[in-house]
Coordinates of C-alpha atoms and ligand atoms in Angstrom, one line a residue:
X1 CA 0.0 0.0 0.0
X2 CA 1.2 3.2 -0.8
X3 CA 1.6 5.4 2.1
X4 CA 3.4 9.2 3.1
X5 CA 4.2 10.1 6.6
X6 CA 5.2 13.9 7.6
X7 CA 8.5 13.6 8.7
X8 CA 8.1 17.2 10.3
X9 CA 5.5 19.8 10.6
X10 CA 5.1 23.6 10.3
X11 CA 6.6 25.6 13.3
X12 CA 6.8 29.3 13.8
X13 CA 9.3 31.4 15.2
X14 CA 7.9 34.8 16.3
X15 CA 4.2 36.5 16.4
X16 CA 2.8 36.8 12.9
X17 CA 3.0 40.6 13.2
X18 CA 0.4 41.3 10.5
X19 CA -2.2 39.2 12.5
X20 CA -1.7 40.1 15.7
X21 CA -2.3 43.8 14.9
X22 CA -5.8 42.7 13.6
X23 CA -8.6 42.1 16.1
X24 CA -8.7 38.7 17.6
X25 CA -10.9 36.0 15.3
X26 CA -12.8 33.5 16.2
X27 CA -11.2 30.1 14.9
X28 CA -13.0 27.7 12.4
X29 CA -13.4 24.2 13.6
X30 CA -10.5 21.8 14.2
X31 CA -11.1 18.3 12.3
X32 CA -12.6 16.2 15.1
X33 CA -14.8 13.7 13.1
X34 CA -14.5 11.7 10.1
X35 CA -15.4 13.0 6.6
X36 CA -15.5 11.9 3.1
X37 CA -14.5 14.6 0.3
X38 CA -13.8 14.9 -3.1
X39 CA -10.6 17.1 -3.1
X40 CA -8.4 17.5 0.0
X41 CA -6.6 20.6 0.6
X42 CA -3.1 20.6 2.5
X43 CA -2.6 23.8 3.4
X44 CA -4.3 27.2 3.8
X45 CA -1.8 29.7 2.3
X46 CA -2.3 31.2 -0.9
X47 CA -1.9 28.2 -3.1
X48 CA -4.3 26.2 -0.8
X49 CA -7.1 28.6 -0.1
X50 CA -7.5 29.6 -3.6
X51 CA -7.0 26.3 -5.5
X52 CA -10.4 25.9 -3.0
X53 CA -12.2 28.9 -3.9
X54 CA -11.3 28.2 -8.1
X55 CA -12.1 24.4 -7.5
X56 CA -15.7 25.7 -5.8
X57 CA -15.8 28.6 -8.8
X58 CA -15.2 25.6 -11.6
X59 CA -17.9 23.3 -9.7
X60 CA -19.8 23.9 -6.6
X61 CA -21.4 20.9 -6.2
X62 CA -17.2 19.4 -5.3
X63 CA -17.0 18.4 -1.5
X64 CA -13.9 19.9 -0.6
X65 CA -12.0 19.4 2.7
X66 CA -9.0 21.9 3.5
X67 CA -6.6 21.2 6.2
X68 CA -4.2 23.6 8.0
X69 CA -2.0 23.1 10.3
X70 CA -2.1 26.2 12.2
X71 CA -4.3 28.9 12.4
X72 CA -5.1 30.8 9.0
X73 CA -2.7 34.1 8.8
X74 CA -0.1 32.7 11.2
X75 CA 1.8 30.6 9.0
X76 CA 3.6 32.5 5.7
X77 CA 0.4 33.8 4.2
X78 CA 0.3 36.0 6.8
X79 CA 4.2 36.7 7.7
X80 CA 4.9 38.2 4.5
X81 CA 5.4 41.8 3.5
X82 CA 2.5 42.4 1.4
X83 CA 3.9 42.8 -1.7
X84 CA 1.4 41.0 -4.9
X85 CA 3.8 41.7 -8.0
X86 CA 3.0 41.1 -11.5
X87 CA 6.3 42.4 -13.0
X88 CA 9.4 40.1 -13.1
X89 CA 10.7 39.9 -9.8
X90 CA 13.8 37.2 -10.2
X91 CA 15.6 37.6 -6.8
X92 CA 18.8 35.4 -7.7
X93 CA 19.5 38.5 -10.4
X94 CA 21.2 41.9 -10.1
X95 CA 18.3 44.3 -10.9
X96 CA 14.9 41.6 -10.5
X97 CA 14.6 41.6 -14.3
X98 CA 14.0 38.2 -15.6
X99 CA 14.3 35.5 -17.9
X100 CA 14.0 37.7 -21.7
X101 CA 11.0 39.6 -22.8
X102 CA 9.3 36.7 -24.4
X103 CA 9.2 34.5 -20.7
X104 CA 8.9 37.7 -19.1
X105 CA 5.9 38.7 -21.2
X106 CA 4.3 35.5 -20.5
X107 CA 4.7 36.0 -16.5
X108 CA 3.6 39.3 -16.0
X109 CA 0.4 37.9 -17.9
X110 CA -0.1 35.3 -15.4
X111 CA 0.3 37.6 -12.1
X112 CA -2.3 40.0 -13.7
X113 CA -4.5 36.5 -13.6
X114 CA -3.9 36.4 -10.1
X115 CA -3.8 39.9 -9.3
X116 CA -7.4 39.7 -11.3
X117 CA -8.1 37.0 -9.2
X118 CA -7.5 38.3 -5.7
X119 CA -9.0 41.9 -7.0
X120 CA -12.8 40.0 -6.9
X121 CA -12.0 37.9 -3.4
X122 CA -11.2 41.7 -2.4
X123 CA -14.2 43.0 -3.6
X124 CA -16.6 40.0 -2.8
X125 CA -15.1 40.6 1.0
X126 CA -15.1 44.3 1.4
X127 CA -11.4 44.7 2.1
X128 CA -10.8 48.3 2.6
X129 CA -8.2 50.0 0.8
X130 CA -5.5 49.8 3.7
X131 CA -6.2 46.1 3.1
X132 CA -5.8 45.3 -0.4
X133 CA -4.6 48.7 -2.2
X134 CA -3.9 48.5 -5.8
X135 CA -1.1 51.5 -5.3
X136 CA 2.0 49.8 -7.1
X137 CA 5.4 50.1 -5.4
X138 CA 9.0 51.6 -6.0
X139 CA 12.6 50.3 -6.3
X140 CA 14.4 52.2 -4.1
X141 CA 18.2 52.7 -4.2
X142 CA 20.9 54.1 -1.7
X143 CA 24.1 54.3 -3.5
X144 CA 25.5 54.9 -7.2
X145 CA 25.1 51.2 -7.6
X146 CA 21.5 50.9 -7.1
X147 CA 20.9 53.9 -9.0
X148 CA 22.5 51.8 -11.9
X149 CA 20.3 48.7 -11.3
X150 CA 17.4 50.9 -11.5
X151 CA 18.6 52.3 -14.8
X152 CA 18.7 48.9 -16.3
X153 CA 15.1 47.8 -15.0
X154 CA 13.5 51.0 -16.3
X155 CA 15.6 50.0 -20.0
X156 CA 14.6 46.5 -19.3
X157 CA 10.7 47.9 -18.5
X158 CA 10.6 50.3 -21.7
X159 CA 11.5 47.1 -24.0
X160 CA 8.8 45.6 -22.4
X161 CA 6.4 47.7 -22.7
X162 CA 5.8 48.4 -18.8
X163 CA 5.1 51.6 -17.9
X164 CA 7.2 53.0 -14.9
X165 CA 8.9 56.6 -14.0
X166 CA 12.1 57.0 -12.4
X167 CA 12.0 59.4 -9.1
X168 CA 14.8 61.7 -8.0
X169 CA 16.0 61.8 -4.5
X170 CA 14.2 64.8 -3.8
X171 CA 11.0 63.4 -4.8
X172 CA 11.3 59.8 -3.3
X173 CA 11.9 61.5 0.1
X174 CA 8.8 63.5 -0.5
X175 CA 7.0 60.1 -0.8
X176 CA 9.1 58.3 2.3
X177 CA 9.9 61.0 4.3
X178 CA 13.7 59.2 4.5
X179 CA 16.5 61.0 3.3
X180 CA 18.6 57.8 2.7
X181 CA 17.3 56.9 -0.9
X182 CA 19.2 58.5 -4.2
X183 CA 16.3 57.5 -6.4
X184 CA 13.2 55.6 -7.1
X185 CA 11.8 53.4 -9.9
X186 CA 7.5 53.3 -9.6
X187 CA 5.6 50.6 -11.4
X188 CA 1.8 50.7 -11.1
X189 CA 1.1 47.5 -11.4
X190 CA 1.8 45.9 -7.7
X191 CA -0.7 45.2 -5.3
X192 CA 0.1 45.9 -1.3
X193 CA -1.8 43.7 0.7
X194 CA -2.1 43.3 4.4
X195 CA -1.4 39.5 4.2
X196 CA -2.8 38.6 7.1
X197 CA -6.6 40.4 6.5
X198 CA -6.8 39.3 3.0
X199 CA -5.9 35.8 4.3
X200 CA -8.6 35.8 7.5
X201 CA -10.8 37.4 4.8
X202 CA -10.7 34.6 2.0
X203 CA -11.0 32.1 4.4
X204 CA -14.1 33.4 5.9
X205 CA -15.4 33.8 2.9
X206 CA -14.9 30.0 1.7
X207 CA -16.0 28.8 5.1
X208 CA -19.9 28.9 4.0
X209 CA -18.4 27.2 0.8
X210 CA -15.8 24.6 1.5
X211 CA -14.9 22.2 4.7
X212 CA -12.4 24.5 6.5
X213 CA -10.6 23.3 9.4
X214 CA -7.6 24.8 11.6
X215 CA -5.1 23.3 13.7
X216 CA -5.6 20.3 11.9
X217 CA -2.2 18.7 10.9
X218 CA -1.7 16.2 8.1
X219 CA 0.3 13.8 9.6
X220 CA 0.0 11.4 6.2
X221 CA -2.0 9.8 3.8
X222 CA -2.0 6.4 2.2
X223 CA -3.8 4.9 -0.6
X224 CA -7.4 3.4 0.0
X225 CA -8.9 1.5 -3.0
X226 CA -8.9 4.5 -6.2
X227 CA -8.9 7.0 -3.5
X228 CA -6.9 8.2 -0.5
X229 CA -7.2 8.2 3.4
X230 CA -6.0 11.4 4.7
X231 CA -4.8 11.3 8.6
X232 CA -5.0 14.4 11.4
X233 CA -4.2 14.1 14.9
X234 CA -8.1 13.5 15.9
X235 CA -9.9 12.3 12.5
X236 CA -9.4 11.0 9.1
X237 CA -10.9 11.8 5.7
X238 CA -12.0 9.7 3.0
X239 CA -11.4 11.8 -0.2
X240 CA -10.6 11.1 -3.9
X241 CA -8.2 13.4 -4.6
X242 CA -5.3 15.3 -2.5
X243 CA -3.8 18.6 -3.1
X244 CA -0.5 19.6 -1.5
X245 CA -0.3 23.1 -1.2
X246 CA 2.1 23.1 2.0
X247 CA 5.1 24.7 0.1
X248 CA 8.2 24.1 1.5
X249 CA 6.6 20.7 3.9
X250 CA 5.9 18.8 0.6
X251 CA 9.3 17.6 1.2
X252 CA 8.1 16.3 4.7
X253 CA 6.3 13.8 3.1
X254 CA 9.3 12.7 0.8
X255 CA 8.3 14.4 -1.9
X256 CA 11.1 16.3 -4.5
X257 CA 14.0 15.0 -1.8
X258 CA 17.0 17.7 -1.7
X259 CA 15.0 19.5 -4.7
X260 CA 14.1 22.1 -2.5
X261 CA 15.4 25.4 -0.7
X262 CA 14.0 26.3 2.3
X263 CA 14.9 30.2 3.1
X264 CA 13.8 31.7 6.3
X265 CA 13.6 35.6 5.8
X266 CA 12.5 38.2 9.2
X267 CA 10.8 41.2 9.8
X268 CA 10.2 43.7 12.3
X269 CA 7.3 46.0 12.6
X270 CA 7.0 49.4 14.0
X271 CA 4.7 49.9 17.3
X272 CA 2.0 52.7 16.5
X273 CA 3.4 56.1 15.2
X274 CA 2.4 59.0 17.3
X275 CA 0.9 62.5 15.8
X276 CA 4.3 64.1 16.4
X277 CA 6.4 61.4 14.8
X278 CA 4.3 61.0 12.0
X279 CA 4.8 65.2 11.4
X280 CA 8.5 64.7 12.1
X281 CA 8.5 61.6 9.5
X282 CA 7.1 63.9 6.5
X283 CA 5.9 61.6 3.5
X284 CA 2.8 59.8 2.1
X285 CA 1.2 57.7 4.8
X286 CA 1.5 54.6 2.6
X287 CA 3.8 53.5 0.4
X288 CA 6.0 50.4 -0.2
X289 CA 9.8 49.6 -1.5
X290 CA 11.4 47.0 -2.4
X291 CA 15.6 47.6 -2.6
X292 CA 17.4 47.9 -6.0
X293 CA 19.4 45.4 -5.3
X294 CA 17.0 42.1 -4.6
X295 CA 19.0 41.3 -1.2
X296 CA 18.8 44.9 0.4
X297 CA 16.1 45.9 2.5
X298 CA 12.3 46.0 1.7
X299 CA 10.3 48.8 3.6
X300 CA 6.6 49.7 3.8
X301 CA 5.0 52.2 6.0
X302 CA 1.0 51.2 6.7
X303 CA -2.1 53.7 7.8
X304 CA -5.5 52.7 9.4
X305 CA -7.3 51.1 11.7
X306 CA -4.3 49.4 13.1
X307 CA -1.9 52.9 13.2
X308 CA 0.6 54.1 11.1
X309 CA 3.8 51.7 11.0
X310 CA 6.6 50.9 9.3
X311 CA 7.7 47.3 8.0
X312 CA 11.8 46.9 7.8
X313 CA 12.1 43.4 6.1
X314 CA 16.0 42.0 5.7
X315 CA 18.0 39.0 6.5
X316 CA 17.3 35.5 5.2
X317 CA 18.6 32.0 6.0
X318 CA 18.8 28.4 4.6
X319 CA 16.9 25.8 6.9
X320 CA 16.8 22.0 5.5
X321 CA 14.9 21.6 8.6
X322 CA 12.3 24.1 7.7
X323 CA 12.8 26.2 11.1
X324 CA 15.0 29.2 12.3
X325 CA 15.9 29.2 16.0
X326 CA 15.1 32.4 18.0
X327 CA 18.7 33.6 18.2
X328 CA 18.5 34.0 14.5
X329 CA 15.3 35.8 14.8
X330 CA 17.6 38.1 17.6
X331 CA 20.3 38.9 15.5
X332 CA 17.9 39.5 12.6
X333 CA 16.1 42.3 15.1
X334 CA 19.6 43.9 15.4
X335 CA 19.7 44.4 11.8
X336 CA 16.5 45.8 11.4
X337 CA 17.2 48.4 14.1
X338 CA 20.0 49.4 12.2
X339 CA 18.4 50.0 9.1
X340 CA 15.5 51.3 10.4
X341 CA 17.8 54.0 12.1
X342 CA 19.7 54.7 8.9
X343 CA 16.6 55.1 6.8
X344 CA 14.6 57.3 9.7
X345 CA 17.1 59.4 11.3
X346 CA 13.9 61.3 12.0
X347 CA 12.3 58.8 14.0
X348 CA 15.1 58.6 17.3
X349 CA 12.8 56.2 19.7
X350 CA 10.7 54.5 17.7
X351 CA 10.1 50.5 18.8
X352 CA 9.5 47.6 16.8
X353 CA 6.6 45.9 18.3
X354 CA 6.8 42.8 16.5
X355 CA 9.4 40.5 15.0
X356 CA 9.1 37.2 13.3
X357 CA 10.5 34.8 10.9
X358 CA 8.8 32.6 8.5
X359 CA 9.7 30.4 5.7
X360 CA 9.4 29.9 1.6
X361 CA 10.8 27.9 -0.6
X362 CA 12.4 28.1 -4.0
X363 CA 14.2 26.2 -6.0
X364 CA 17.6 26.4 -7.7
X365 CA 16.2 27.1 -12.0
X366 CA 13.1 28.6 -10.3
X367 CA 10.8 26.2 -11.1
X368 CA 7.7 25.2 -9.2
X369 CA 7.0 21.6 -7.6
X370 CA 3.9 21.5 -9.6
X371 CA 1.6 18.6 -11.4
X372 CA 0.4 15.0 -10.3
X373 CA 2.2 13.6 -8.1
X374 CA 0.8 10.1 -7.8
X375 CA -2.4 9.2 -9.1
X376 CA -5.2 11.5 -7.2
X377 CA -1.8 13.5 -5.7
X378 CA -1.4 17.2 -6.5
X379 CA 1.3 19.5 -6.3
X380 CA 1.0 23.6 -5.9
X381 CA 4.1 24.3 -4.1
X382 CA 7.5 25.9 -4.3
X383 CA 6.7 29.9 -5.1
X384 CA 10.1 30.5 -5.7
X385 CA 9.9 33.6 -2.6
X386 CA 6.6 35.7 -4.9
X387 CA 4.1 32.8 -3.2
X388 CA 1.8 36.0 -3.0
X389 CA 0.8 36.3 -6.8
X390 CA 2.3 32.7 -7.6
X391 CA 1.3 30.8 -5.2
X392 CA -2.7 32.4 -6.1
X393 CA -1.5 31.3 -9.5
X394 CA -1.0 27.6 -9.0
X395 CA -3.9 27.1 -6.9
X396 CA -6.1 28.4 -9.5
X397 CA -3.9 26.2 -12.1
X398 CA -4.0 23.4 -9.8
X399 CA -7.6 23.4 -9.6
X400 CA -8.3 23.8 -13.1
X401 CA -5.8 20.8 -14.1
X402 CA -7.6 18.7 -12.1
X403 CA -11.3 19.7 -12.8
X404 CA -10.4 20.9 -16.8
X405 CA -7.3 18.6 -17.3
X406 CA -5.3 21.6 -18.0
X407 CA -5.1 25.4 -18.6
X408 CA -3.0 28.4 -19.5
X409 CA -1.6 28.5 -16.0
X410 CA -1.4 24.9 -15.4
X411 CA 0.1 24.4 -18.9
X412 CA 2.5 27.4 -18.1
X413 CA 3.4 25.5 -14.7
X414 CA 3.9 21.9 -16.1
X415 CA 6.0 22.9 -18.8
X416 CA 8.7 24.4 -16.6
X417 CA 12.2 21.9 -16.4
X418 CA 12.4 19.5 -13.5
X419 CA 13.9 21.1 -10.3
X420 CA 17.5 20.4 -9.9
X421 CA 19.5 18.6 -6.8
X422 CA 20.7 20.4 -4.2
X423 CA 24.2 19.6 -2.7
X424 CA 24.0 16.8 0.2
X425 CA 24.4 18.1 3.3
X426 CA 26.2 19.6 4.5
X427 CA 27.3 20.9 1.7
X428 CA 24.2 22.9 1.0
X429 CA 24.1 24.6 4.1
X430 CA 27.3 25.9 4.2
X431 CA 27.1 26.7 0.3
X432 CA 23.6 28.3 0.6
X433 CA 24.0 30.6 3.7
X434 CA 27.4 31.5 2.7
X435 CA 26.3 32.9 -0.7
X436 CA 23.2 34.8 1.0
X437 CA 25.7 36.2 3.9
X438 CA 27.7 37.6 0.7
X439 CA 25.2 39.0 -1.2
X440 CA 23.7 41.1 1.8
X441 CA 26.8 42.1 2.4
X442 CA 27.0 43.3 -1.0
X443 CA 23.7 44.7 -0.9
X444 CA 25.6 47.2 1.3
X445 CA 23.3 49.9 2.3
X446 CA 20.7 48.8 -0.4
Ligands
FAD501 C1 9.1 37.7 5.9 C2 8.6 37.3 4.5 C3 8.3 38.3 3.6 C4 7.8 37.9 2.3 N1 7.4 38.8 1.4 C5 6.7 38.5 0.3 C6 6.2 39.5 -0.6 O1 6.2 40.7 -0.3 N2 5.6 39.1 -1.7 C7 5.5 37.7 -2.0 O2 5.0 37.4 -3.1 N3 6.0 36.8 -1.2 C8 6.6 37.1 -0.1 N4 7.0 36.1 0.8 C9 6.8 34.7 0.4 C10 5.4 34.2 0.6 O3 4.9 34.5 1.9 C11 5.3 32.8 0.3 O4 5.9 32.5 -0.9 C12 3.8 32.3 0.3 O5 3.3 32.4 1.6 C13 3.7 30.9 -0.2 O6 2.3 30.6 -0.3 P1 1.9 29.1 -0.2 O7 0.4 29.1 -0.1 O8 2.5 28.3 -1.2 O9 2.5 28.6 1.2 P2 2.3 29.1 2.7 O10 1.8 30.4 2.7 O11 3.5 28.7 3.4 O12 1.1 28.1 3.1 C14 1.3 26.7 3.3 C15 0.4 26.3 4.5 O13 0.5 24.9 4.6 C16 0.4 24.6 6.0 N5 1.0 23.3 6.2 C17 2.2 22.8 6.1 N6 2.3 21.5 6.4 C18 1.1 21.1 6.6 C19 0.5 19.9 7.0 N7 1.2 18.8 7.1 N8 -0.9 19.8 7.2 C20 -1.6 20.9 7.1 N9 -1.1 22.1 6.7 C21 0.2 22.2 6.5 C22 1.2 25.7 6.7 O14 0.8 25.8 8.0 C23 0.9 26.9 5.8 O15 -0.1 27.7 6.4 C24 7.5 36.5 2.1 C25 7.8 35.5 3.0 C26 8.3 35.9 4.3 C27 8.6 34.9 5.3

């Protein structure tokens, strides 16, 4: 009989700071009796929670089971900084720009599917603007360097088509307030999301629609006749098809062994502005950067009901075991403090309220763990670190694979190369951290 045990399961390190700035929410039910289903759902991040709601959109009458482990909004989905981006984004390159113009054509395509996508959940769910904000974002640099790398995006942008204008230093302080940036590269197309409401908010939403249950573990599943018996810590379900869309843990159940890299990246978020800090600050209350160089420092100051704050995102690590200790998540907090103070010589005394750490997963060509697995056994993991636009993207293609038998996203996804091998250990520890320790370095005061 065919059967997958989870070797390990999801733990956090750290609040998830976007959640626990929301009011507290009642949880949905933990799996406690037996079911039957049609489709099971591993996983309520992006991928998971809307392969449910395109699986329920292609046929309601489905009986669809999803399973997280945790609570919705604690785990990733809700530990990320917000940033839904439809232009090329590849972090393993100088300046984000991609693979060519054709592949890169093709891609921003299929975010503006997802970004499509997640613009009705918004609207079906009343998310306010502070929420889901459709506001675009800038690459911001700090030195001569970055102000090169955001030359070349802008040429790379132009032979693409992509509108975009390039800021000065005067005018991206009058939009930050911070007096460390040399320039600024807007796009329009790049949706800032507070992770964790949009993520409470879609599940809500699917709750009347789809089986939803929290703190409910997968601790395996192993073949039954044509179908599959899915286990939890309290109850089992009966269900004829799995999807996996646990991200980095598909590997806890032996799936794409040493295929995959687990990165733990930290952030810190600001306690409450008050009225005189916000006057001292200067600037737009919102706005959102991500560095000119892909390793520097990502920054986004928030408004509304949950105060004005500032986001300082930096730091990342390579974790076979899927976890990051506390001390990491320490010494991550010193960095932030240092570039908070760098960027916001303005703000002397400000306090982060909340830091955390939480994981993704990519993999070494940047290709996705996608497709059938086994027969009945789907894969939408692996978001190669944009799980925000990509991982909406292959739950939607998962779901229309397996209802359609295929799609412009899941063709787009199955026809990527197989991922490559990693190193053994622990040859890819030492190999992985050391290059990410070099390139933040190099990232300098990016
Ligand atoms: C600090 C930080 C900043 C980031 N910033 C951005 C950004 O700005 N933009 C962007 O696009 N991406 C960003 N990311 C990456 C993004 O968060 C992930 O790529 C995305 O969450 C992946 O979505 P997913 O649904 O595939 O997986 P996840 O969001 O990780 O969801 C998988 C879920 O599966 C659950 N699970 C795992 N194992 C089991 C099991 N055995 N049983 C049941 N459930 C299980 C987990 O609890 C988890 O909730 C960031 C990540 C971090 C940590």
């Amino acid at each position: 009989m065919t059967r997958f045990t989870a070797k390990r399961l999801p733990r956090q390190t750290g609040p998830a700071g976007w959640n626990a700035i929301l009011p507290p929410q009642t949880p949905l039910p933990e799996l406690d009796q037996d079911l039957t289903a049609d489709i099971t759902i591993v996983g309520g991040g992006f991928a998971g929670l809307s392969a449910a709601r395109r699986l329920h959109q292609l046929d309601p009458s489905l009986k669809i089971v999803l399973l997280e482990a945790g609570r919705f909004a604690e785990g990733s989905a809700g530990r990320n900084s917000g940033f839904m981006i439809d232009l090329p984004h590849d972090l393993a390159s100088d300046n984000y720009a991609g693979d060519g113009l054709d592949a890169d054509r093709a891609m921003i395509a299929l975010n503006r599917q997802a970004i499509a996508f997640a613009t009705d959940i918004a609207a079906e769910c009343e998310l306010p603007q502070e929420a889901f904000d459709p506001c675009g974002k800038f690459n911001v640099a700090a030195t001569r360097g970055g102000d090169a790398n955001n030359r070349d995006f802008a040429a790379h942008l132009n032979r693409l088509g992509e509108p975009h204008t390039l800021y000065d230093r005067q005018q991206i302080q009058q939009i930050t307030g911070s007096p460390h940036y040399t320039s600024g590269l807007y796009a329009p197309g790049t949706v800032m999301i507070q992770p964790a409401a949009y993520t409470r908010a879609l599940s809500s939403r699917l709750a009347g629609q789809v089986n939803l249950f929290e703190q409910s573990p997968v601790t395996g599943f192993e073949q039954q006749g044509t179908g599959w018996l899915v286990n939890t810590p309290k109850a089992r379900v009966a269900t004829g098809r799995i999807v996996l869309a646990n991200n980095g843990h598909i590997e806890s159940f032996g799936f794409f062994p040493r295929q995959l890299m687990h990165i733990c990246l930290y952030a810190s978020l600001s306690e409450p502005l008050r009225a005189d800090q916000i006057k001292a600050l200067g600037g737009q209350p919102r706005w959102a950067v991500t560095p000119a160089d892909p390793m520097g420092t990502s920054v986004r100051r928030v408004s509304g009901s949950y105060g004005d704050r500032i986001l300082i995102r930096t730091c990342s690590s390579f974790h076979p075991t899927i976890e990051t200790s506390q001390m990491r998540l320490r010494n991550a907090g010193w960095v932030h403090d240092r570039k908070f103070r760098e960027r916001f010589p303005n703000l002397p005394g400000v306090q982060m309220e909340h830091r955390w750490a939480g994981m993704l997963c990519l993999s070494r060509n940047g290709s996705s763990a996608f497709g059938e697995l086994e027969s009945g056994v789907y894969s939408a993991c692996c978001q190669n670190g944009l799980g925000i636009a990509r991982g909406t993207l292959q739950g939607m293609g998962i779901a229309e694979l397996i209802q359609k038998g295929g799609s412009e996203i899941a063709d787009h996804f199955l026809a990527q190369p197989d991922l490559p091998r990693l190193p053994p250990e622990p040859f890819a520890s030492l190999g992985a951290n050391s290059y990410l320790i070099w390139k933040e370095w190099r990232s300098g005061k990016e």
